[in-house]
Tab-separated table of C-alpha atoms in Angstrom:
chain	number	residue	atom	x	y	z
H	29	UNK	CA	-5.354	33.578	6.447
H	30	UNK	CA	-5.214	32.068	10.038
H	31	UNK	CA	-2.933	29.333	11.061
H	32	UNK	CA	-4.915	26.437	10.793
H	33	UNK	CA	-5.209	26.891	7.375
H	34	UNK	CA	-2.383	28.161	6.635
H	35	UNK	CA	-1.111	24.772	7.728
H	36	UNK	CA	-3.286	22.510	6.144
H	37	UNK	CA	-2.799	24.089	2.744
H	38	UNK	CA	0.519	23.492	3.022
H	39	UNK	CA	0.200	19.890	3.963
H	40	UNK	CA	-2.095	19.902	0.937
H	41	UNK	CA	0.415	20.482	-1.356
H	42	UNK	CA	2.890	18.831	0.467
H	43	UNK	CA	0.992	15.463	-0.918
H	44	UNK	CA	1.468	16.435	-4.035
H	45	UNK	CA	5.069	15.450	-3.692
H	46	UNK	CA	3.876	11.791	-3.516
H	47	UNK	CA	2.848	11.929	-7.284
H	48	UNK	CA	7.160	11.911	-7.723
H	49	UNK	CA	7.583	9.059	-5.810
H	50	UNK	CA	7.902	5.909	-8.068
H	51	UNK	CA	7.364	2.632	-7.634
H	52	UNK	CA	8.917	-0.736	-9.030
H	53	UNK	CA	5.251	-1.932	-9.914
H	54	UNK	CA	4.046	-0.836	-14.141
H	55	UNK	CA	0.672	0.557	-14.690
H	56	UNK	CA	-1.141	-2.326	-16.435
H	57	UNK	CA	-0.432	-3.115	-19.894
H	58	UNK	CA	3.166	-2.493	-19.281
H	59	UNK	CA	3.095	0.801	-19.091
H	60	UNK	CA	5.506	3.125	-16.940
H	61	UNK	CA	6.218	2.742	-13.616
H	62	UNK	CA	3.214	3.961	-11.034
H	63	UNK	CA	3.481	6.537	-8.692
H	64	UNK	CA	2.968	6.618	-4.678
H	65	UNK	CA	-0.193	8.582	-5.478
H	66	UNK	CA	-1.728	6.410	-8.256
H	67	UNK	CA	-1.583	2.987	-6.284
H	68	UNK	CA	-2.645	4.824	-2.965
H	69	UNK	CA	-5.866	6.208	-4.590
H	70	UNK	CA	-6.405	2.960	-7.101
H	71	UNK	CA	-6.176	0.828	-3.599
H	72	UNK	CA	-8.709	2.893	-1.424
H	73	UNK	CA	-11.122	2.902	-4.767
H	74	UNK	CA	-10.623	-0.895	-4.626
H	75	UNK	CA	-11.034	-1.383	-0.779
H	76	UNK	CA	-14.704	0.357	-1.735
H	77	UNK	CA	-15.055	-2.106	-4.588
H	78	UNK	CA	-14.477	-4.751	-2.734
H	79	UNK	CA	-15.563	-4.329	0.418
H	80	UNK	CA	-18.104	-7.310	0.737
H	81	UNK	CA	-15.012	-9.462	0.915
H	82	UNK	CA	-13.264	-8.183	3.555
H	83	UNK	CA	-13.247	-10.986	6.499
H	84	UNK	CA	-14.996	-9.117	9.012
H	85	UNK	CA	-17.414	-6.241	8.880
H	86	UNK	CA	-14.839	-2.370	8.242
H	87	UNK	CA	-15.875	1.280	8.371
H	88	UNK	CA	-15.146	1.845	4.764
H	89	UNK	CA	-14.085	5.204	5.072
H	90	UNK	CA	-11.962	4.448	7.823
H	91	UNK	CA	-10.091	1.921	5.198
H	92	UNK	CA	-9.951	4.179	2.553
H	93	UNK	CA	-8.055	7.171	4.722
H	94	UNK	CA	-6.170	4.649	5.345
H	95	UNK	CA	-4.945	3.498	1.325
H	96	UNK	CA	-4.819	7.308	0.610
H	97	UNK	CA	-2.143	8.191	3.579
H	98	UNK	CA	-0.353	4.747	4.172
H	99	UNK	CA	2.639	5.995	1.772
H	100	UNK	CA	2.981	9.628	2.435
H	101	UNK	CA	5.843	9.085	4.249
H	102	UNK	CA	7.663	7.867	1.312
H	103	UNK	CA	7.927	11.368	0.410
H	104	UNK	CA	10.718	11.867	2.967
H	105	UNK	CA	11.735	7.922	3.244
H	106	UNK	CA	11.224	6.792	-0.783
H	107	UNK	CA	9.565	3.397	-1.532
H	108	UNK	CA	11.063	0.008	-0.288
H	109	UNK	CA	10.078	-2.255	-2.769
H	110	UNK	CA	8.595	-5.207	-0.899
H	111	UNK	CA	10.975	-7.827	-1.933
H	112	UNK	CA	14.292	-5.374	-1.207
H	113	UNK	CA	15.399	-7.092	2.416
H	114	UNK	CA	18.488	-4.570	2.845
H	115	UNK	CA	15.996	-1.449	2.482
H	116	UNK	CA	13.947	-2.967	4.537
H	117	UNK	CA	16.201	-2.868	7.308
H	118	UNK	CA	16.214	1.000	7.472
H	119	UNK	CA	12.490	1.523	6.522
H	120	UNK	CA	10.555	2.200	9.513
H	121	UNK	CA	13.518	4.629	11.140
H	122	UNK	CA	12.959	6.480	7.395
H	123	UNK	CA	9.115	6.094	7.724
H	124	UNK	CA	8.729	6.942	11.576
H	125	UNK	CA	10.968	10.482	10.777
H	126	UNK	CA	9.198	11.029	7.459
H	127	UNK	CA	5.797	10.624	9.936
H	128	UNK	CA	6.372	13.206	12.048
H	129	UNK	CA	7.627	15.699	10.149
H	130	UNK	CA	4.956	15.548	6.942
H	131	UNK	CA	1.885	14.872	9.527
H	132	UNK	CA	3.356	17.299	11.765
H	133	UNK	CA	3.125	20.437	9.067
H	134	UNK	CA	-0.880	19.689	10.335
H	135	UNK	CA	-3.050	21.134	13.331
H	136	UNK	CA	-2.538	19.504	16.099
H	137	UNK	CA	-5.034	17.564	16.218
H	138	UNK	CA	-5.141	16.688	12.444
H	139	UNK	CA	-1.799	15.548	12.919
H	140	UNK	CA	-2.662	13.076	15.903
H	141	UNK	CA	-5.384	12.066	13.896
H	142	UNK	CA	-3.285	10.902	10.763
H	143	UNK	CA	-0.743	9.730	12.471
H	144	UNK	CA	-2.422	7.351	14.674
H	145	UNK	CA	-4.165	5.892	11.623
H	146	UNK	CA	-1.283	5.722	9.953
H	147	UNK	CA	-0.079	3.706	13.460
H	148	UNK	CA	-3.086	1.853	13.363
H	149	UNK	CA	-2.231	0.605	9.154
H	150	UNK	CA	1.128	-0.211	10.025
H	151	UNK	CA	0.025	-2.184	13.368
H	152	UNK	CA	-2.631	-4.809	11.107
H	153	UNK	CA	-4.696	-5.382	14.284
H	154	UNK	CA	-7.795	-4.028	13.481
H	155	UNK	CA	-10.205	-5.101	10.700
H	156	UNK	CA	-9.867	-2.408	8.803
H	157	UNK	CA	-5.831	-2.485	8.521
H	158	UNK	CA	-6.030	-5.579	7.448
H	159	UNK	CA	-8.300	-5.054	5.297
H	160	UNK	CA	-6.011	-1.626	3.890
H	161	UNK	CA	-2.961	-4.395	3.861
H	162	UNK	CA	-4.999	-6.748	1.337
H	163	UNK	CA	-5.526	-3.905	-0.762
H	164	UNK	CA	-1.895	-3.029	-0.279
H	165	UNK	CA	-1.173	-6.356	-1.746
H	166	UNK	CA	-3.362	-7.124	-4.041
H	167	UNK	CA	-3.276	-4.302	-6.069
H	168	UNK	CA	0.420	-5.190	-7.289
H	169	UNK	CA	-0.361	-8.680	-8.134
H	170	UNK	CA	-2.960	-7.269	-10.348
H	171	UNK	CA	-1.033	-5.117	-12.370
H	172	UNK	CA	1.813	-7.761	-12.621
H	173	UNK	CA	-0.480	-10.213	-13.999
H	174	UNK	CA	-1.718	-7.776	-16.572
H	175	UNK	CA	1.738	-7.407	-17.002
H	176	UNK	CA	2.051	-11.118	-17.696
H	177	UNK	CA	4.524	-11.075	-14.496
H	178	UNK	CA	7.249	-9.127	-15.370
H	179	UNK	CA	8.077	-7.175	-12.654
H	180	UNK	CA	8.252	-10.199	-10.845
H	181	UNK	CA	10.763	-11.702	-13.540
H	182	UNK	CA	12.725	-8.232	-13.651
H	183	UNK	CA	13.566	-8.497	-9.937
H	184	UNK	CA	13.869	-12.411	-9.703
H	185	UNK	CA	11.375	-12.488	-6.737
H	186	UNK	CA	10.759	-16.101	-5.275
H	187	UNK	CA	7.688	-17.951	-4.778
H	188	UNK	CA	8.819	-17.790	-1.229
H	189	UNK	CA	9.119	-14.108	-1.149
H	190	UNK	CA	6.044	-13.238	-2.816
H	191	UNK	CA	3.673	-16.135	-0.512
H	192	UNK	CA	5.470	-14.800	2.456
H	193	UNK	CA	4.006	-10.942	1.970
H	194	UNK	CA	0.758	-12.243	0.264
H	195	UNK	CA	-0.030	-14.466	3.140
H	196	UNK	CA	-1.017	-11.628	5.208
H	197	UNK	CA	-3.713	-11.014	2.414
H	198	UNK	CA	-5.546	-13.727	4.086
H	199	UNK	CA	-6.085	-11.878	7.286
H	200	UNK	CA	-8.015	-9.270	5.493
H	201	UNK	CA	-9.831	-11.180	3.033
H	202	UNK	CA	-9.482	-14.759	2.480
H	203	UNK	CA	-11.440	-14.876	-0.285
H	204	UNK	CA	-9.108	-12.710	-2.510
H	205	UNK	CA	-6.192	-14.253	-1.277
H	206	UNK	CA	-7.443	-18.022	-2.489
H	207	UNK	CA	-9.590	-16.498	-5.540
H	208	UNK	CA	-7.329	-14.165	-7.106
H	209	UNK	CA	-3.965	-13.963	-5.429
H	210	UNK	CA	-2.972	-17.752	-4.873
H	211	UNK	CA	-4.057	-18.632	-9.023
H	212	UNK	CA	-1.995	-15.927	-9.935
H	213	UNK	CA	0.890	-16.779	-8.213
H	214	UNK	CA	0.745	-20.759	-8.864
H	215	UNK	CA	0.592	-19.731	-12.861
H	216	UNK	CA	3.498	-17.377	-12.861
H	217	UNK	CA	5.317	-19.935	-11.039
H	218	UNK	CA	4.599	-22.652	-13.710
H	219	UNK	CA	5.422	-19.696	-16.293
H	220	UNK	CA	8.504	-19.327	-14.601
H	221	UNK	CA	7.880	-15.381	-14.279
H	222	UNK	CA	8.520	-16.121	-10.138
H	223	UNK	CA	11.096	-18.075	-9.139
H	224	UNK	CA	9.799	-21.637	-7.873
């Protein structure tokens, strides 16, 4: 076996190590807690979905790479729930050393390829990372509300915190963010499941 492959076989299996990586969000119907892997591929599915709302015109594909790699580095750095402002404060020194090493175990040019994407998800100025981010977010908020909110209640999140990440929703799709985002989030503040 040459190199090359030799290399991207092991980054292959590398990924697998995202499937350990939990998250603070349930599967729906308040199941157990989701994996890195099982919200990256049930966003990039969803980004297909739900493409015709995206703001401006995306390369599809382009967005989906995106939602499949946008947490591999969590296999070095671990998740930072959204709402957790002290991890937060470490997470991109975590993510940017997690980057280079995981992407690095790639070709060259594979690498430089993943990683600039990843760059390019992290940087929201294109259409299709912002588009990527509103799948980000909106795939929590629906399993919370299928949870009837209470991951939300279990942390004590605000309506401040949640509007302040969900307001970058809009720059990927407004329509999500007032159809299906802001209702949810106005009725789990009146159920009391997010902090007013």
């Amino acid at each position: 076996m040459d190199d090359r492959l030799s290399r991207q076989l092991a980054f292959a299996l590398e990924l697998d190590k995202e499937k350990n990586v939990l998250r603070q969000t349930h599967l729906s119907g308040q199941g157990r807690r989701e994996n890195d892997a099982e919200h990256a591929w049930h966003m990039a599915t969803m980004s297909y979905l739900l493409r015709e709302y995206a703001n401006e015109e995306v390369d599809i594909a382009r967005v989906m790479l995106m939602c499949l790699i946008h947490d591999v580095v969590e296999i070095d750095a671990g998740d930072t729930y959204a709402y957790d402002d002290e991890g937060r404060q470490t997470q991109a020194e975590r993510e940017e050393a997690a980057k280079r090493r995981i992407f690095g175990m790639l070709p060259e040019d594979q690498a430089a390829e993943l990683m600039a994407l990843f760059e390019e998800f992290e940087a929201y100025e294109t259409p299709e990372s912002r588009f990527a981010h509103a799948m980000d977010n909106l795939q929590p908020v629906l399993l919370n509300t299928s949870n009837g909110g209470a991951d939300w209640a279990a942390h004590g999140v605000s309506a401040e915190q949640v509007y302040g990440r969900q307001r970058k929703t809009e720059l990927g799709s407004k329509r999500l963010f007032d159809e299906v985002i802001d209702p949810a989030i106005r009725e789990h503040i009146e159920r009391g499941t997010i902090r007013p």
